[in-house]
CSV table of C-alpha atoms in Angstrom, one decimal:
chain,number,residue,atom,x,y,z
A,1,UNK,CA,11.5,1.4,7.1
A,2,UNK,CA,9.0,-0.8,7.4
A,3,UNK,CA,7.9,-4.5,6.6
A,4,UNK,CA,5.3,-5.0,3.7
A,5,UNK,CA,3.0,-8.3,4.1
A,6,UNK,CA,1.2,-10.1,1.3
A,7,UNK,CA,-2.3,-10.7,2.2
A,8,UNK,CA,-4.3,-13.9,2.5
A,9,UNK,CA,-6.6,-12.4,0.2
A,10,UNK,CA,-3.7,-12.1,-2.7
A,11,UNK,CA,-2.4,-15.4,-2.2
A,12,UNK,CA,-5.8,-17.0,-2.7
A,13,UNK,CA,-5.7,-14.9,-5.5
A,14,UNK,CA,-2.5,-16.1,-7.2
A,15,UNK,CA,-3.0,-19.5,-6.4
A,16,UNK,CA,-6.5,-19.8,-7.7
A,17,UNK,CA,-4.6,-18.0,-11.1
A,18,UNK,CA,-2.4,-20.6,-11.5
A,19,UNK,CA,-4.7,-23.3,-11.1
A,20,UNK,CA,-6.9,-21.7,-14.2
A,21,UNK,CA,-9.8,-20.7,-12.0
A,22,UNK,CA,-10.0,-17.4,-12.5
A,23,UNK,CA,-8.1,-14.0,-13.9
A,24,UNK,CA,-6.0,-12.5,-11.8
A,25,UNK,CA,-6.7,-8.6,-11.3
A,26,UNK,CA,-3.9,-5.9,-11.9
A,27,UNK,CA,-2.9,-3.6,-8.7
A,28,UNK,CA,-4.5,-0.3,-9.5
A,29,UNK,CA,-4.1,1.3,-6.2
A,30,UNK,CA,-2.7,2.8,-3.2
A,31,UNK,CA,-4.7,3.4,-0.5
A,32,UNK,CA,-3.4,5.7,2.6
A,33,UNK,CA,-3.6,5.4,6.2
A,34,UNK,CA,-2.5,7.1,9.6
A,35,UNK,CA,-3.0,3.4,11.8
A,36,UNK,CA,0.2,1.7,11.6
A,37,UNK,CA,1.7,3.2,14.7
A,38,UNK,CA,0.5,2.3,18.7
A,39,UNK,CA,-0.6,4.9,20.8
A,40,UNK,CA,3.3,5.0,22.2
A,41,UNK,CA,4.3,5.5,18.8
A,42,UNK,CA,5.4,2.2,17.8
A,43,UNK,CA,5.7,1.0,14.5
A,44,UNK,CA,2.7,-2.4,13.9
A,45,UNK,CA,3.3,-5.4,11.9
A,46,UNK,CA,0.2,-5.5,9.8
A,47,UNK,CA,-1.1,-9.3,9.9
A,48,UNK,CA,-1.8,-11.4,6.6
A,49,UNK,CA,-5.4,-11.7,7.7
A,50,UNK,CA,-5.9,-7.9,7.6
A,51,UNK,CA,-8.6,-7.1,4.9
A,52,UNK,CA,-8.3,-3.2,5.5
A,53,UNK,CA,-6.1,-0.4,6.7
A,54,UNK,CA,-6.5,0.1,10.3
A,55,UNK,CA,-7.8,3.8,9.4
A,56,UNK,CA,-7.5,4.3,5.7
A,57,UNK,CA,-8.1,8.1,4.7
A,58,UNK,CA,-7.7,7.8,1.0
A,59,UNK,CA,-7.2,5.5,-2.1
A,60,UNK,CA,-6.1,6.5,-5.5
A,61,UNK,CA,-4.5,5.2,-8.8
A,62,UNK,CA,-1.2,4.4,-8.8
A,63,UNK,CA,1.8,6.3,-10.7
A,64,UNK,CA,3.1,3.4,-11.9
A,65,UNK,CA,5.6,0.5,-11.2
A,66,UNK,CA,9.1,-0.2,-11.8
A,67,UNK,CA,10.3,-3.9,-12.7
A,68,UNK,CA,13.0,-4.4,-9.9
A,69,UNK,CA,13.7,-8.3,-9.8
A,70,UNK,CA,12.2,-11.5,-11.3
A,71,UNK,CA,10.5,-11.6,-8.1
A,72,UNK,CA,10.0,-8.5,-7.0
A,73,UNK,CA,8.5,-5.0,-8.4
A,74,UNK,CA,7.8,-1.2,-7.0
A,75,UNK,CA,4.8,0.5,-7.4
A,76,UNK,CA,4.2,4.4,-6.5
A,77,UNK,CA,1.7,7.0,-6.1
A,78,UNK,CA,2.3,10.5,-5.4
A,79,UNK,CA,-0.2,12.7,-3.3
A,80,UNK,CA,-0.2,16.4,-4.4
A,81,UNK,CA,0.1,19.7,-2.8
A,82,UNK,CA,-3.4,19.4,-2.3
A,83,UNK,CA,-4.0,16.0,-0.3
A,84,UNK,CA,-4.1,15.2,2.7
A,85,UNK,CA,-2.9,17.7,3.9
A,86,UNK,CA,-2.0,18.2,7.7
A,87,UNK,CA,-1.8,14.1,7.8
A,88,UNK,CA,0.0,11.8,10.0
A,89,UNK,CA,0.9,8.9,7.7
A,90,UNK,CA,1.6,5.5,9.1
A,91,UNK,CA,0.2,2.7,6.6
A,92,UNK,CA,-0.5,2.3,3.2
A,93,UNK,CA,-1.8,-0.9,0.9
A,94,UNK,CA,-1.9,-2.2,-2.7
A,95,UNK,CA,-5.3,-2.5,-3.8
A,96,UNK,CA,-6.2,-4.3,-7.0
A,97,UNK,CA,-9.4,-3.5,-9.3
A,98,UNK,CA,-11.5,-5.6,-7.5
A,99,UNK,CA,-11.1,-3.2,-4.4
A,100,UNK,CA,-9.1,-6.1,-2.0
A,101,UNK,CA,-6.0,-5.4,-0.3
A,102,UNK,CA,-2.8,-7.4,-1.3
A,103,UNK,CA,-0.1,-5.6,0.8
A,104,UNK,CA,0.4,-3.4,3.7
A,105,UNK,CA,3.1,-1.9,4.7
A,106,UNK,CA,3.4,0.2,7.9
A,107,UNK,CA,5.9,3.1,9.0
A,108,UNK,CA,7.0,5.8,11.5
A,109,UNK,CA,4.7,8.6,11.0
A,110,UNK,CA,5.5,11.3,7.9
A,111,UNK,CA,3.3,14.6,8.3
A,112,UNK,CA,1.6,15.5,5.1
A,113,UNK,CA,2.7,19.5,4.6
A,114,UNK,CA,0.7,21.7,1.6
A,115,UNK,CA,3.6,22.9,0.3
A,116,UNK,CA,5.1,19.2,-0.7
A,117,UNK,CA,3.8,16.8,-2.8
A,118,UNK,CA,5.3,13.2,-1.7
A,119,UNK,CA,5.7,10.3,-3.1
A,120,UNK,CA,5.6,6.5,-1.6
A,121,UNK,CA,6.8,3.2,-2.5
A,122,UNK,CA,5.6,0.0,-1.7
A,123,UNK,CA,7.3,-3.1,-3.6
A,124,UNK,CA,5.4,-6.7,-4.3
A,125,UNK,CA,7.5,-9.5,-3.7
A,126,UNK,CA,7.3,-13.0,-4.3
């Protein structure tokens, strides 16, 4: 399992929220990526900083969210039979409707087969 970050780029967010200066937007996607291992293999720690996927390969709606904590909820989106198939999955990221990325998280790889649709998780935590 891997570790999920909360980007620079969502904490400016939040603060600049609660200080009145602007909205803040709703999380509206996933985006999916096969860069979050090392050439060995290895599992990354995505960084704060990171704007971007290391190689994203697709971005789409999300399924929805589940309330889990005060401080903490899961969203999910499900790629069908027909995506990506043939894919090595390593990293996927919140995105929010003005396109930025708020979280990352990265994993051992999980092969995309035709026959399976699968679903992933990511939670947002304060």
């Amino acid at each position: 399992m891997g570790m999920v970050i909360t980007t620079v780029a969502a904490k400016k967010k939040i603060l600049l929220a609660r200080a009145g200066i602007q909205a803040l937007p709703k999380i509206s996607q996933m985006a999916f990526g096969d860069g979050g291992i090392s050439v060995e293999g290895e599992v990354l720690e995505p960084a704060e900083t990171q704007e971007n996927l290391k190689h994203e390969i697709l971005r789409k709606d999300i399924d929805g969210y589940e309330i889990i904590s005060d401080t903490e909820i899961q969203y999910q989106c499900t790629l069908a039979e027909n995506e990506l198939n043939g894919s090595r999955l390593s990293e996927i990221a919140l995105i929010d409707e003005e396109g930025e990325v708020l979280a990352i998280k990265n994993f051992s790889v999980k092969e995309k087969d035709a026959e399976w649709e699968m679903t992933f998780r990511i939670k947002d935590t304060m």
